[in-house]
Coordinates of C-alpha atoms and ligand atoms in Angstrom, one line a residue:
Chain A
M1408 CA 0.0 0.0 0.0
A1409 CA 1.3 3.3 -1.0
D1410 CA 2.1 5.8 1.8
K1411 CA -0.3 8.6 2.4
I1412 CA 0.7 12.0 1.3
L1413 CA 0.4 14.9 3.7
K1414 CA -0.8 17.8 1.5
E1415 CA 0.3 20.5 3.8
I1416 CA 2.1 20.8 7.1
T1417 CA 3.3 23.9 9.0
L1418 CA 6.7 24.0 10.6
K1419 CA 7.8 26.3 13.3
V1420 CA 11.6 26.2 13.2
W1421 CA 14.1 27.8 15.5
R1422 CA 16.5 30.0 13.4
Q1423 CA 19.6 31.4 14.8
K1424 CA 22.4 32.8 12.7
D1425 CA 25.3 31.9 15.1
A1426 CA 26.1 31.3 18.7
K1427 CA 26.0 35.0 19.5
S1428 CA 22.8 36.2 17.8
K1429 CA 19.4 36.0 19.2
G1430 CA 17.3 33.5 17.4
K1431 CA 13.6 33.3 16.7
F1432 CA 11.0 31.0 15.3
E1433 CA 10.3 31.1 11.5
T1434 CA 7.1 29.5 10.1
Y1435 CA 7.3 27.5 6.9
K1436 CA 4.7 25.6 5.0
I1437 CA 5.6 22.5 3.1
H1438 CA 3.5 20.4 0.7
N1439 CA 3.1 16.8 -0.5
I1440 CA 5.2 15.0 2.1
S1441 CA 4.9 11.2 2.0
Q1442 CA 4.1 9.7 5.4
G1443 CA 6.8 7.1 4.5
S1444 CA 9.5 9.7 4.6
S1445 CA 11.6 10.2 7.7
F1446 CA 11.5 13.4 9.7
L1447 CA 15.0 14.3 8.5
E1448 CA 14.0 13.7 4.9
M1449 CA 11.1 16.0 5.4
L1450 CA 13.7 18.6 6.6
D1451 CA 15.8 17.9 3.5
I1452 CA 12.8 18.7 1.4
L1453 CA 12.2 21.9 3.3
N1454 CA 15.8 22.9 2.8
E1455 CA 15.6 22.3 -1.0
Q1456 CA 12.5 24.5 -1.0
L1457 CA 14.4 27.2 0.9
V1458 CA 17.4 26.9 -1.4
S1459 CA 15.2 27.2 -4.5
E1460 CA 13.7 30.3 -2.9
G1461 CA 17.2 31.7 -2.4
K1462 CA 16.9 31.4 1.4
E1463 CA 19.4 30.0 3.8
P1464 CA 18.7 26.3 4.6
V1465 CA 18.0 25.2 8.1
A1466 CA 21.1 23.8 9.8
F1467 CA 20.5 20.5 11.7
D1468 CA 22.8 17.7 12.9
H1469 CA 22.7 14.3 11.3
D1470 CA 25.0 11.6 10.2
C1471 CA 24.2 7.9 10.2
R1472 CA 20.5 8.3 9.8
E1473 CA 19.9 4.9 11.3
G1474 CA 19.9 5.5 15.0
I1475 CA 23.5 4.5 15.8
C1476 CA 25.6 7.5 15.9
G1477 CA 23.7 9.9 18.2
T1478 CA 24.3 12.9 16.0
C1479 CA 20.8 13.9 15.2
S1480 CA 19.0 15.9 18.0
L1481 CA 15.9 18.2 17.8
F1482 CA 13.2 18.9 20.3
V1483 CA 10.0 18.1 18.3
D1484 CA 6.7 19.2 19.6
G1485 CA 8.0 19.5 23.1
R1486 CA 9.8 16.1 23.2
A1487 CA 13.4 15.1 22.6
H1488 CA 13.6 13.2 19.4
G1489 CA 9.9 13.7 18.8
P1490 CA 6.7 11.9 19.8
D1491 CA 8.0 8.3 19.5
D1492 CA 9.6 6.5 22.4
D1493 CA 13.0 4.8 22.2
V1494 CA 14.0 6.3 18.8
T1495 CA 16.4 9.0 17.6
T1496 CA 15.1 11.8 15.4
C1497 CA 16.4 10.1 12.3
Q1498 CA 14.3 7.0 13.1
L1499 CA 11.2 9.2 13.4
H1500 CA 8.8 9.0 10.5
M1501 CA 6.2 11.4 9.1
R1502 CA 3.5 8.8 9.7
R1503 CA 3.4 10.0 13.3
F1504 CA 2.0 13.3 12.0
D1505 CA -1.4 14.2 10.6
E1506 CA -2.6 16.2 7.7
G1507 CA -2.4 19.9 8.5
A1508 CA -0.2 19.5 11.6
T1509 CA 1.9 22.3 13.0
I1510 CA 5.2 21.0 14.2
T1511 CA 7.5 23.0 16.5
I1512 CA 11.2 22.2 16.1
E1513 CA 13.7 23.5 18.6
P1514 CA 17.3 22.8 19.4
W1515 CA 18.3 21.1 22.7
R1516 CA 17.9 23.7 25.3
C1517 CA 20.6 23.2 27.9
G1518 CA 23.2 25.5 29.3
G1519 CA 25.8 22.8 28.7
F1520 CA 24.9 22.6 25.0
P1521 CA 25.0 26.1 23.5
V1522 CA 23.3 26.6 20.2
I1523 CA 25.9 27.1 17.3
K1524 CA 23.5 27.7 14.5
D1525 CA 19.7 27.1 14.0
L1526 CA 19.1 23.6 15.4
I1527 CA 22.7 22.6 15.9
V1528 CA 24.1 22.6 19.4
N1529 CA 27.6 22.1 20.7
R1530 CA 27.7 18.8 22.5
G1531 CA 31.4 19.0 23.3
A1532 CA 30.5 19.1 27.0
Y1533 CA 29.8 15.3 26.8
E1534 CA 33.2 14.8 25.2
Q1535 CA 34.8 16.8 28.0
I1536 CA 33.1 14.6 30.6
L1537 CA 34.3 11.5 28.8
Q1538 CA 37.9 12.9 28.6
A1539 CA 37.7 13.4 32.4
G1540 CA 37.5 9.7 33.0
G1541 CA 35.3 7.8 30.7
Y1542 CA 38.0 5.4 29.6
V1543 CA 40.2 2.5 30.7
S1544 CA 43.9 3.2 30.9
V1545 CA 45.6 0.3 29.1
N1546 CA 49.3 -0.1 28.9
T1547 CA 50.5 -1.1 25.4
G1548 CA 51.5 -4.7 24.9
G1549 CA 50.3 -7.9 23.3
I1550 CA 46.6 -8.3 22.7
P1551 CA 45.1 -10.4 25.6
D1552 CA 42.9 -13.3 24.6
G1553 CA 39.3 -12.4 24.5
N1554 CA 38.2 -15.0 27.0
A1555 CA 41.1 -14.7 29.3
I1556 CA 39.1 -12.6 31.8
P1557 CA 36.0 -14.3 33.0
I1558 CA 33.0 -12.0 33.3
P1559 CA 29.7 -13.1 34.7
K1560 CA 26.9 -13.0 32.1
P1561 CA 24.6 -10.7 34.1
A1562 CA 27.4 -8.1 34.5
A1563 CA 28.3 -8.4 30.8
D1564 CA 24.6 -7.9 29.9
E1565 CA 24.2 -4.9 32.1
A1566 CA 27.5 -3.4 30.9
M1567 CA 26.3 -3.9 27.4
D1568 CA 23.0 -2.2 28.1
A1569 CA 24.9 0.8 29.5
A1570 CA 27.3 0.8 26.5
A1571 CA 24.4 1.3 24.2
C1572 CA 24.5 5.0 25.0
I1573 CA 25.2 7.0 21.8
G1574 CA 25.9 10.3 23.6
C1575 CA 23.0 12.0 21.8
G1576 CA 22.3 14.4 24.7
A1577 CA 18.6 13.8 24.9
C1578 CA 18.9 13.0 28.6
A1579 CA 20.2 16.4 29.5
A1580 CA 18.0 18.1 26.9
T1581 CA 14.8 16.6 28.3
C1582 CA 15.6 16.7 32.0
K1583 CA 13.9 19.5 33.8
N1584 CA 17.2 20.1 35.6
S1585 CA 19.4 19.8 32.4
S1586 CA 21.2 17.1 34.3
A1587 CA 23.6 14.9 32.4
M1588 CA 23.4 12.1 35.0
L1589 CA 22.0 9.4 32.7
F1590 CA 24.9 9.9 30.2
V1591 CA 27.5 10.0 33.0
A1592 CA 25.9 7.0 34.7
A1593 CA 25.9 5.0 31.6
K1594 CA 29.6 5.5 31.1
V1595 CA 30.5 5.0 34.7
S1596 CA 28.3 1.9 35.0
Q1597 CA 29.5 0.3 31.8
L1598 CA 33.1 0.4 32.9
A1599 CA 32.6 -0.2 36.7
L1600 CA 30.8 -3.5 35.9
L1601 CA 33.7 -4.9 34.0
P1602 CA 37.0 -6.1 35.5
Q1603 CA 39.0 -3.9 33.1
G1604 CA 37.2 -0.8 34.3
K1605 CA 36.8 -1.6 37.9
V1606 CA 40.4 -0.7 38.8
E1607 CA 39.8 2.9 38.0
A1608 CA 36.1 3.1 39.1
A1609 CA 36.6 5.4 42.1
R1610 CA 38.8 7.9 40.2
R1611 CA 36.5 7.8 37.2
A1612 CA 33.3 8.5 39.1
K1613 CA 34.8 11.4 41.0
A1614 CA 36.4 13.0 37.9
M1615 CA 33.4 12.6 35.6
V1616 CA 30.9 14.0 38.2
A1617 CA 33.2 16.9 39.0
K1618 CA 33.5 17.7 35.2
M1619 CA 29.7 17.4 34.8
D1620 CA 29.1 19.8 37.7
E1621 CA 31.8 22.2 36.4
L1622 CA 30.2 22.4 33.0
G1623 CA 27.0 23.6 34.5
F1624 CA 24.7 20.6 34.2
G1625 CA 22.0 20.4 36.9
A1626 CA 21.6 17.9 39.7
C1627 CA 19.4 14.8 39.2
T1628 CA 16.1 14.8 41.0
N1629 CA 15.1 11.3 39.9
T1630 CA 12.1 12.3 37.8
G1631 CA 13.0 9.5 35.3
A1632 CA 12.3 11.6 32.2
C1633 CA 15.7 10.9 30.8
E1634 CA 15.2 7.1 30.6
M1635 CA 11.8 7.6 28.9
E1636 CA 13.4 9.9 26.2
C1637 CA 16.7 8.0 25.9
P1638 CA 16.7 6.4 22.4
K1639 CA 18.6 3.5 23.9
S1640 CA 16.4 3.1 26.9
I1641 CA 19.2 3.4 29.3
S1642 CA 17.7 2.7 32.8
I1643 CA 18.1 5.1 35.7
E1644 CA 19.3 2.1 37.7
H1645 CA 22.7 3.1 36.3
I1646 CA 22.2 6.5 38.0
A1647 CA 21.8 4.6 41.3
R1648 CA 25.0 2.8 40.6
L1649 CA 26.8 6.1 39.8
N1650 CA 25.5 7.5 43.1
R1651 CA 26.8 4.4 44.8
E1652 CA 30.2 4.5 43.1
F1653 CA 30.5 8.3 43.8
I1654 CA 29.6 8.0 47.5
K1655 CA 31.9 5.0 48.0
A1656 CA 34.8 6.9 46.3
K1657 CA 34.2 10.0 48.4
L1658 CA 34.0 8.1 51.6
K1659 CA 37.5 6.7 51.0
D1660 CA 39.0 10.1 50.5
Chain B
M1463 CA 35.3 13.7 51.6
S1464 CA 36.5 16.9 50.0
N1465 CA 33.8 18.8 48.1
F1466 CA 31.3 16.0 48.7
I1467 CA 28.5 18.3 50.0
S1468 CA 29.0 20.8 47.2
S1469 CA 28.9 18.2 44.5
S1470 CA 25.5 17.6 42.7
I1471 CA 25.3 14.0 44.1
G1472 CA 26.4 15.2 47.6
K1473 CA 23.6 17.7 47.7
K1474 CA 21.1 15.0 46.8
V1475 CA 22.5 12.8 49.6
V1476 CA 21.8 15.7 52.0
M1477 CA 18.2 15.9 50.6
S1478 CA 17.9 12.1 51.0
L1479 CA 19.1 11.9 54.6
S1480 CA 17.3 15.0 55.8
G1481 CA 14.2 13.6 54.1
L1482 CA 14.6 10.2 55.8
F1483 CA 14.8 12.0 59.2
L1484 CA 11.6 13.9 58.4
V1485 CA 9.9 10.7 57.3
M1486 CA 10.7 9.2 60.7
F1487 CA 9.3 12.3 62.4
L1488 CA 6.1 12.0 60.3
C1489 CA 5.6 8.4 61.5
V1490 CA 5.7 9.4 65.1
H1491 CA 3.5 12.4 64.5
L1492 CA 0.9 10.4 62.6
G1493 CA 1.0 7.7 65.3
I1494 CA 0.2 10.2 68.0
N1495 CA -2.5 11.9 65.9
M1496 CA -4.2 8.5 65.3
L1497 CA -5.0 8.5 69.1
L1498 CA -7.6 11.1 68.3
L1499 CA -9.6 8.6 66.4
F1500 CA -9.9 6.1 69.2
D1501 CA -10.9 8.3 72.1
N1502 CA -13.5 11.1 72.0
T1503 CA -12.7 12.2 75.5
G1504 CA -9.3 13.2 74.4
K1505 CA -7.5 11.4 77.2
L1506 CA -5.4 9.2 75.0
F1507 CA -4.3 12.2 72.9
N1508 CA -3.5 14.3 75.9
L1509 CA -1.4 11.5 77.3
G1510 CA 0.4 11.2 73.9
C1511 CA 1.1 14.9 73.9
H1512 CA 2.4 14.7 77.4
F1513 CA 4.7 11.8 76.5
M1514 CA 6.1 14.1 73.8
T1515 CA 7.4 16.4 76.5
N1516 CA 9.9 13.9 77.8
P1517 CA 13.6 14.9 77.8
V1518 CA 14.6 12.8 74.8
I1519 CA 12.0 14.6 72.6
K1520 CA 13.1 17.9 74.0
V1521 CA 16.6 17.2 72.7
I1522 CA 15.2 16.0 69.4
E1523 CA 13.1 19.1 68.9
P1524 CA 15.9 21.5 67.8
I1525 CA 17.4 18.7 65.7
L1526 CA 14.0 18.3 64.0
A1527 CA 13.9 22.1 63.3
L1528 CA 17.4 21.8 61.8
G1529 CA 16.3 18.8 59.7
F1530 CA 13.6 21.0 58.2
I1531 CA 15.9 23.9 57.7
I1532 CA 18.5 21.8 55.9
H1533 CA 15.9 20.1 53.7
I1534 CA 14.5 23.4 52.7
A1535 CA 17.9 25.2 52.3
W1536 CA 19.4 22.4 50.1
A1537 CA 16.2 22.1 48.1
S1538 CA 16.4 25.8 47.4
M1539 CA 20.1 25.6 46.4
L1540 CA 19.4 22.7 44.1
T1541 CA 16.4 24.4 42.5
I1542 CA 18.4 27.6 41.8
Q1543 CA 21.3 25.6 40.4
N1544 CA 19.0 23.4 38.3
R1545 CA 17.1 26.4 36.9
K1546 CA 20.3 28.1 36.0
A1547 CA 21.3 25.0 34.0
R1548 CA 18.8 25.9 31.3
P1549 CA 19.2 29.6 30.6
V1550 CA 16.9 29.5 27.5
K1551 CA 13.6 27.6 28.1
Y1552 CA 11.7 25.5 25.6
A1553 CA 8.8 27.2 23.8
V1554 CA 6.9 23.9 23.7
R1555 CA 7.4 21.3 26.3
N1556 CA 5.4 18.0 26.8
Q1557 CA 6.4 16.0 29.8
K1558 CA 3.1 14.3 30.4
G1559 CA 4.4 10.9 29.3
N1560 CA 7.9 10.9 30.7
C1561 CA 7.6 11.7 34.4
T1562 CA 5.0 12.4 37.1
W1563 CA 3.7 15.9 37.9
S1564 CA 4.8 15.5 41.6
S1565 CA 8.4 14.5 40.6
R1566 CA 8.7 17.6 38.5
N1567 CA 7.2 19.9 41.2
M1568 CA 8.7 18.8 44.4
Y1569 CA 9.8 22.3 45.2
V1570 CA 6.4 23.7 44.5
L1571 CA 4.8 21.1 46.7
G1572 CA 7.4 21.8 49.4
A1573 CA 6.7 25.5 49.3
M1574 CA 3.0 24.9 49.6
M1575 CA 3.6 22.6 52.5
L1576 CA 5.8 25.2 54.1
V1577 CA 2.9 27.6 54.1
F1578 CA 0.8 24.9 55.7
I1579 CA 3.4 24.1 58.3
I1580 CA 3.6 27.7 59.4
I1581 CA -0.2 27.9 59.9
H1582 CA 0.0 24.5 61.6
L1583 CA 2.7 25.7 64.0
M1584 CA 0.7 28.8 64.8
N1585 CA -2.3 26.5 65.5
F1586 CA -0.7 24.1 67.8
W1587 CA 3.0 24.6 68.6
A1588 CA 2.5 28.3 69.4
A1589 CA -0.6 27.4 71.4
I1590 CA 1.2 24.9 73.5
K1591 CA 4.4 27.0 73.9
L1592 CA 2.6 30.4 74.4
G1593 CA -0.3 29.1 76.4
E1594 CA -3.0 30.4 74.2
G1595 CA -4.6 28.3 71.4
T1596 CA -7.6 28.1 69.1
A1597 CA -9.8 27.3 72.1
G1598 CA -8.6 30.2 74.2
V1599 CA -6.2 29.8 77.2
M1600 CA -4.5 26.5 77.6
E1601 CA -6.0 24.6 80.5
H1602 CA -4.4 21.8 82.5
I1603 CA -5.9 18.5 83.2
T1604 CA -5.0 15.7 85.7
Y1605 CA -5.2 12.0 84.9
D1606 CA -4.3 9.6 87.7
G1607 CA -2.5 12.3 89.6
V1608 CA -0.4 13.6 86.7
T1609 CA -1.1 17.1 85.6
M1610 CA -0.6 18.0 81.9
E1611 CA -1.7 20.4 79.3
N1612 CA -5.2 19.8 77.9
V1613 CA -4.4 20.1 74.2
Y1614 CA -7.5 18.2 73.1
P1615 CA -10.0 21.1 73.2
H1616 CA -7.7 23.1 70.9
V1617 CA -7.7 20.2 68.4
V1618 CA -11.5 20.1 68.5
A1619 CA -11.8 23.8 68.1
T1620 CA -9.4 23.8 65.1
F1621 CA -10.9 20.9 63.3
T1622 CA -14.5 21.8 63.8
N1623 CA -13.8 25.0 62.0
P1624 CA -14.6 24.2 58.3
I1625 CA -11.8 26.3 56.9
Y1626 CA -9.1 24.7 59.0
C1627 CA -10.6 21.3 58.4
I1628 CA -10.3 21.7 54.7
L1629 CA -6.8 23.2 55.0
Y1630 CA -5.6 20.2 57.0
V1631 CA -7.0 17.8 54.5
I1632 CA -5.2 19.7 51.7
G1633 CA -2.0 19.6 53.8
G1634 CA -2.3 15.9 54.1
I1635 CA -2.8 15.4 50.3
L1636 CA 0.2 17.7 49.5
L1637 CA 2.3 15.7 51.8
G1638 CA 1.2 12.5 50.2
M1639 CA 2.1 13.8 46.7
H1640 CA 5.5 14.9 48.0
L1641 CA 6.2 11.5 49.5
A1642 CA 5.0 9.6 46.5
H1643 CA 8.2 10.8 44.8
G1644 CA 10.3 11.7 47.7
F1645 CA 10.2 8.3 49.4
W1646 CA 11.6 6.3 46.6
S1647 CA 13.9 9.1 45.5
M1648 CA 15.5 8.9 49.0
F1649 CA 16.9 5.5 48.2
Q1650 CA 17.8 6.2 44.6
S1651 CA 19.8 9.2 45.6
V1652 CA 22.1 7.3 47.9
G1653 CA 22.4 4.4 45.4
L1654 CA 20.3 1.9 47.3
C1655 CA 18.4 1.0 44.2
N1656 CA 18.4 -1.2 41.1
N1657 CA 15.7 -2.4 38.7
I1658 CA 14.3 -4.9 41.2
W1659 CA 14.4 -2.6 44.2
R1660 CA 13.1 0.3 42.3
K1661 CA 9.7 -1.5 41.9
R1662 CA 9.7 -2.3 45.6
W1663 CA 10.6 1.2 46.7
S1664 CA 8.1 2.9 44.4
C1665 CA 5.4 0.5 45.5
L1666 CA 6.3 1.2 49.1
A1667 CA 6.4 4.9 48.4
K1668 CA 2.9 4.9 47.0
L1669 CA 1.6 2.9 49.9
F1670 CA 3.3 5.2 52.4
A1671 CA 2.1 8.3 50.6
I1672 CA -1.5 7.0 50.7
V1673 CA -1.3 6.0 54.4
V1674 CA 0.2 9.4 55.4
A1675 CA -2.2 11.4 53.2
A1676 CA -5.2 9.4 54.3
G1677 CA -4.1 9.2 57.9
F1678 CA -3.6 13.0 58.3
S1679 CA -6.8 13.9 56.4
I1680 CA -9.1 11.4 58.0
I1681 CA -8.5 13.0 61.5
P1682 CA -9.8 16.5 60.7
I1683 CA -12.7 15.0 58.7
Y1684 CA -13.6 12.6 61.5
M1685 CA -13.4 15.3 64.2
F1686 CA -15.4 17.7 62.1
F1687 CA -18.3 15.3 62.0
T1688 CA -18.1 13.8 65.4
C1689 CA -17.1 16.6 67.8
Ligands
SF4_700 S1 22.0 8.1 28.0 FE1 20.5 7.9 26.3 S2 19.8 10.0 26.1 FE2 21.7 10.2 27.2 S3 23.3 10.5 25.7 FE3 23.2 8.3 26.1 S4 21.8 7.5 24.5 FE4 21.5 9.7 24.6
FES701 S1 21.8 10.5 12.6 FE1 22.9 8.9 13.6 S2 21.5 8.5 15.2 FE2 20.3 9.9 14.1

């Protein structure tokens, strides 16, 4: 069955020339959008229309367009990554919208992620948090055998769940406190659960939390909104583990 | 322990521990209030109030006040910090599906309860301490040779006033809403949680919230109709 065509939809898009300028919403109408097209394809069509009208296209982040890189962002109709649960914006499709709909598109709003242009924000803050401790220090040498270190299956599974985080930033973007806890927790948890990462667990938890606080992200108040909007369904049980790791580490100081 | 208290997680630990302390106080408070339901002569309740004048409670009183002050001060700090973390707000925001209203509005609920607590303190605490309450001058009463303050008539006078009665019911409900999130959050913030325990804590939190809200609201309603 052929996909339905949306004859007309209205887009309210945040336009901002650069980091310094004050942005504002612009309203655009676009026509004949197939419900089978993805949300980002719809934006591509809008941009072609803008280019043909001699206007500046809307800048938005995207890369893999298959939900694995975490580059796409966007706050669509008041929700991170749009109205669907457990997906990135590139996995969102126009069949979620009705004929004549008005869609509001905003960049992530979070002090830690300043807007660079239109809908693109700088998510370098997450990189900085990772650099503070989200790694395992390995001395060079021969490659150890894959199965040389026994890891219990439940720990491996939980670490894998945490490792699914793609660093998209939806957690901080959706959190009422702009807290980056889910992201930090996913990284801390993933490494703390594995023998290779356990060694540095205390230092890592302290360094990453300190960086997160320094960069101006808010404090977690356990609303749980982040796990609902996380495209990888990272559970806030990882936040409990981060709290545990952090408190343990601080008690030893 | 350097900078623990000033870190975001440390502040939450302070909220959690002070919250736990206040929860324990609530249990004692509710327990004594419940005596009102079982004795319309007020003797049980007066004895309960008299028991609360023992030296141990006297020592705990300022600590309790401190518990409240810490809980409120840290909540204010966190709220200011968290609001600053998003300098530009969203134009459209839909959080209906991703978290509960109470979890998002703990500070608002807290502020409303603070107003309630002030009225409540004026009704009773001030009455007992200053000797003049809702029912006029605080009288004394003697049971089995022990003389104590006769608090009961002041409770009756307060709760038979429809405005106060409604106010106290609202107070109970606000408290229940605050606890529905606060109770489980207390464990999550100190890391005593995982996917199994989360279900248990939130279930217990809902139960506790209902018991506290219902417990505190039933008393004024009961007294309004029976006294
Ligand atoms: S935890 Fe989820 S929402 Fe946060 S950055 Fe990772 S994938 Fe995105
Ligand atoms: S573009 Fe890679 S996850 Fe959306």
